[in-house]
Coordinates of C-alpha atoms and ligand atoms in Angstrom, one line a residue:
M251 CA 0.0 0.0 0.0
S252 CA 1.3 3.4 -0.9
L253 CA 2.5 5.8 1.8
R254 CA 0.1 8.6 2.9
I255 CA 0.2 11.7 4.9
G256 CA 0.4 10.8 8.6
D257 CA 2.3 7.6 8.1
I258 CA 5.8 7.2 9.7
A259 CA 8.5 7.5 7.0
P260 CA 10.0 4.1 6.6
D261 CA 13.5 3.7 8.0
F262 CA 16.4 2.3 5.9
T263 CA 20.1 2.1 5.7
Q264 CA 21.6 2.9 2.4
D265 CA 25.0 4.1 1.0
S266 CA 25.2 7.7 -0.2
T267 CA 27.7 10.2 -1.6
E268 CA 28.5 11.1 2.0
G269 CA 28.7 7.5 3.4
P270 CA 26.1 5.1 4.8
I271 CA 22.9 6.8 5.9
H272 CA 20.7 5.3 8.7
F273 CA 17.7 7.4 7.8
H274 CA 15.9 8.0 11.1
A275 CA 19.2 8.4 13.0
W276 CA 20.4 10.8 10.2
L277 CA 17.3 12.9 10.5
G278 CA 17.6 13.1 14.3
Q279 CA 15.2 15.8 15.6
H280 CA 15.2 17.7 12.3
W281 CA 12.7 18.1 9.5
G282 CA 13.6 16.2 6.3
V283 CA 12.9 16.4 2.6
L284 CA 13.5 13.1 0.7
F285 CA 13.2 13.5 -3.0
S286 CA 13.7 11.1 -5.9
H287 CA 15.4 11.5 -9.3
P288 CA 14.7 9.2 -12.2
K289 CA 18.3 8.7 -13.2
D290 CA 21.8 10.1 -13.1
F291 CA 23.2 12.1 -16.0
T292 CA 19.7 13.3 -17.1
P293 CA 19.1 17.0 -17.8
V294 CA 16.1 17.9 -15.6
C295 CA 17.6 16.1 -12.6
T296 CA 20.9 18.0 -13.1
T297 CA 19.1 21.3 -12.9
E298 CA 17.0 20.2 -9.8
L299 CA 20.1 19.2 -7.9
G300 CA 21.8 22.5 -8.7
V301 CA 18.8 24.5 -7.5
T302 CA 18.5 22.5 -4.3
A303 CA 22.2 23.0 -3.6
K304 CA 21.8 26.7 -4.0
L305 CA 18.8 26.6 -1.6
N306 CA 20.6 24.5 1.0
A307 CA 21.0 27.5 3.4
A308 CA 17.3 28.2 3.1
F309 CA 16.5 24.6 4.0
A310 CA 18.9 24.7 6.9
Q311 CA 17.4 28.0 8.2
R312 CA 14.1 26.0 8.5
D313 CA 15.9 23.1 10.2
V314 CA 15.4 20.9 7.2
K315 CA 17.9 18.2 6.0
V316 CA 17.6 17.4 2.4
L317 CA 18.4 14.0 0.9
A318 CA 18.2 13.0 -2.8
V319 CA 17.9 9.5 -4.1
S320 CA 18.5 8.1 -7.6
V321 CA 18.4 4.5 -8.6
D322 CA 22.0 4.5 -9.9
S323 CA 25.1 3.7 -7.8
V324 CA 27.1 6.0 -5.5
D325 CA 30.0 5.7 -7.9
S326 CA 27.8 7.0 -10.7
H327 CA 26.6 9.8 -8.5
H328 CA 30.2 10.9 -7.7
R329 CA 30.9 11.2 -11.4
W330 CA 27.6 13.1 -12.0
V331 CA 28.1 15.7 -9.3
G332 CA 31.1 17.0 -11.2
D333 CA 28.7 17.8 -14.1
I334 CA 26.2 19.4 -11.8
A335 CA 28.9 21.8 -10.4
E336 CA 30.2 22.6 -13.8
T337 CA 26.8 23.3 -15.5
Q338 CA 24.8 24.7 -12.6
G339 CA 27.6 26.8 -10.9
Q340 CA 27.0 25.1 -7.6
A341 CA 28.5 22.1 -5.9
V342 CA 26.1 19.6 -4.5
N343 CA 26.2 20.1 -0.7
F344 CA 23.8 17.3 0.5
P345 CA 23.9 13.5 0.2
I346 CA 22.6 11.6 -2.7
L347 CA 21.6 8.0 -1.9
G348 CA 22.7 5.3 -4.2
D349 CA 19.8 2.9 -4.8
P350 CA 20.8 0.4 -7.5
D351 CA 18.9 -2.3 -5.6
R352 CA 15.8 0.1 -5.5
K353 CA 15.4 -0.5 -1.8
V354 CA 14.5 3.1 -1.0
A355 CA 12.5 3.5 -4.3
D356 CA 10.4 0.5 -3.5
L357 CA 10.0 1.3 0.2
Y358 CA 8.6 4.7 -0.7
G359 CA 6.7 3.7 -3.8
M360 CA 8.8 6.0 -6.0
I361 CA 8.5 3.7 -9.1
H362 CA 5.2 4.0 -10.8
P363 CA 5.1 1.0 -13.2
N364 CA 2.5 2.5 -15.5
A365 CA 4.8 5.5 -16.0
N366 CA 8.1 3.6 -16.2
D367 CA 9.2 0.1 -14.9
T368 CA 12.6 1.0 -13.8
L369 CA 13.0 4.8 -13.2
T370 CA 11.5 6.7 -10.3
V371 CA 9.0 9.5 -10.7
R372 CA 9.8 12.8 -9.0
S373 CA 8.6 12.2 -5.5
V374 CA 9.0 14.6 -2.6
F375 CA 8.4 13.4 1.0
F376 CA 8.1 16.1 3.7
I377 CA 9.0 14.5 7.1
D378 CA 8.6 16.1 10.5
P379 CA 10.9 15.7 13.6
N380 CA 8.6 12.8 14.7
K381 CA 9.4 11.0 11.4
K382 CA 5.8 11.5 10.2
I383 CA 5.1 12.1 6.5
R384 CA 3.4 15.5 6.5
A385 CA 3.1 16.2 2.7
L386 CA 3.8 14.5 -0.6
I387 CA 4.4 15.8 -4.1
T388 CA 4.6 13.6 -7.2
Y389 CA 5.6 14.8 -10.7
P390 CA 6.5 12.9 -13.8
A391 CA 10.1 12.7 -15.0
S392 CA 9.6 15.3 -17.7
T393 CA 8.5 18.1 -15.2
G394 CA 11.2 19.6 -13.0
R395 CA 10.0 20.6 -9.5
N396 CA 9.7 24.1 -8.1
F397 CA 11.9 24.1 -5.0
D398 CA 10.6 27.5 -3.9
E399 CA 7.2 25.7 -3.6
I400 CA 8.9 23.0 -1.4
L401 CA 10.2 25.7 0.9
R402 CA 6.7 27.3 0.9
V403 CA 5.1 24.0 2.0
I404 CA 7.7 23.7 4.8
D405 CA 6.9 27.3 5.9
S406 CA 3.2 26.4 6.0
L407 CA 3.7 23.2 7.9
Q408 CA 5.9 24.8 10.5
L409 CA 3.6 27.8 10.9
T410 CA 0.4 25.8 11.2
D411 CA 2.1 23.4 13.7
T412 CA 2.6 26.3 16.1
H413 CA -0.5 28.5 15.6
R414 CA -4.1 27.7 15.0
V415 CA -4.1 28.9 11.5
A416 CA -4.1 27.5 7.9
T417 CA -2.5 29.1 4.9
P418 CA -4.6 30.2 1.9
A419 CA -4.1 29.6 -1.8
N420 CA -0.8 31.0 -3.1
W421 CA 0.2 32.1 0.4
Q422 CA 3.7 33.3 0.8
F423 CA 5.6 33.7 4.1
G424 CA 4.5 37.0 5.7
Q425 CA 1.1 37.2 4.1
D426 CA -2.3 37.0 6.0
V427 CA -3.4 33.6 7.1
I428 CA -6.7 31.9 7.9
I429 CA -7.9 31.3 11.4
A430 CA -8.6 27.6 12.0
P431 CA -12.4 27.1 11.6
A432 CA -12.5 25.0 14.8
L433 CA -11.4 28.0 16.8
T434 CA -14.6 29.8 17.7
D435 CA -14.4 30.6 21.4
P436 CA -14.4 34.5 21.6
A437 CA -12.1 34.6 24.6
E438 CA -9.6 32.3 22.9
L439 CA -9.8 34.3 19.7
K440 CA -9.0 37.5 21.6
E441 CA -6.2 35.9 23.4
K442 CA -4.6 34.4 20.3
F443 CA -5.2 37.3 17.9
P444 CA -5.2 40.4 20.1
Q445 CA -4.6 42.5 17.0
G446 CA -8.1 41.5 15.7
F447 CA -9.0 39.8 12.5
K448 CA -11.2 40.2 9.4
T449 CA -14.4 38.1 9.1
L450 CA -15.3 37.6 5.4
K451 CA -17.6 34.7 6.3
P452 CA -18.0 32.9 9.6
Y453 CA -15.8 30.2 8.3
L454 CA -13.3 32.5 6.5
R455 CA -11.5 34.8 8.9
L456 CA -8.2 36.4 7.9
V457 CA -5.5 37.5 10.3
S458 CA -1.9 38.8 9.9
Q459 CA 0.6 36.0 10.1
P460 CA 1.6 35.2 13.7
K461 CA 5.3 35.8 14.4
Ligands
BEZ174 C1 15.6 14.3 -16.8 O1 16.0 14.4 -15.7 O2 15.8 15.1 -17.7 C2 14.8 13.1 -17.2 C3 14.9 11.9 -16.6 C4 14.2 10.8 -17.0 C5 13.3 10.9 -18.0 C6 13.1 12.2 -18.6 C7 13.8 13.2 -18.2

């Protein structure tokens, strides 16, 4: 059965460009983003890994560890990262798992046989410090992912974990958010949002983003 939001991210041990990774221990108490690449030495993946490397500080600022996986060997990854640095102007600064036995790809359902029997699709698993899968994104091999969107999802997850709010369509960090519909007690509303809020409908109340 495929993995769903709320499931515990399966643990594994697998070799990577930075040595063996025991996944849960490697995550520790941090957030994680595990994302798959169909194959080494392919153009879209090359751009994706370059962009992720450039955003590594933005992920770290959010306490997120990033981990890529591709079904080729670690030796192949080592040869490929040279191309990525050369063409993308940025060295890869996070581990890439080797997965020639497809252990991780199978564990996470990253191969969709009706798309391709051997290559993974572009999966992204957002994992919280309790090792719970909090969001999933899946794209076909031909569509490169938007890594600003991945950061935006992290921002939403972390904000809504600490405040009783939800984030509206196209929300960007710093913009108004929605008060959780379940929060109706007037005293609690006043205590949580002393600055006041705008009621467009009883179920649609906007408030400035909590700090
Ligand atoms: C790519 O990364 O460019 C790619 C990989 C597999 C199939 C199609 C494109």
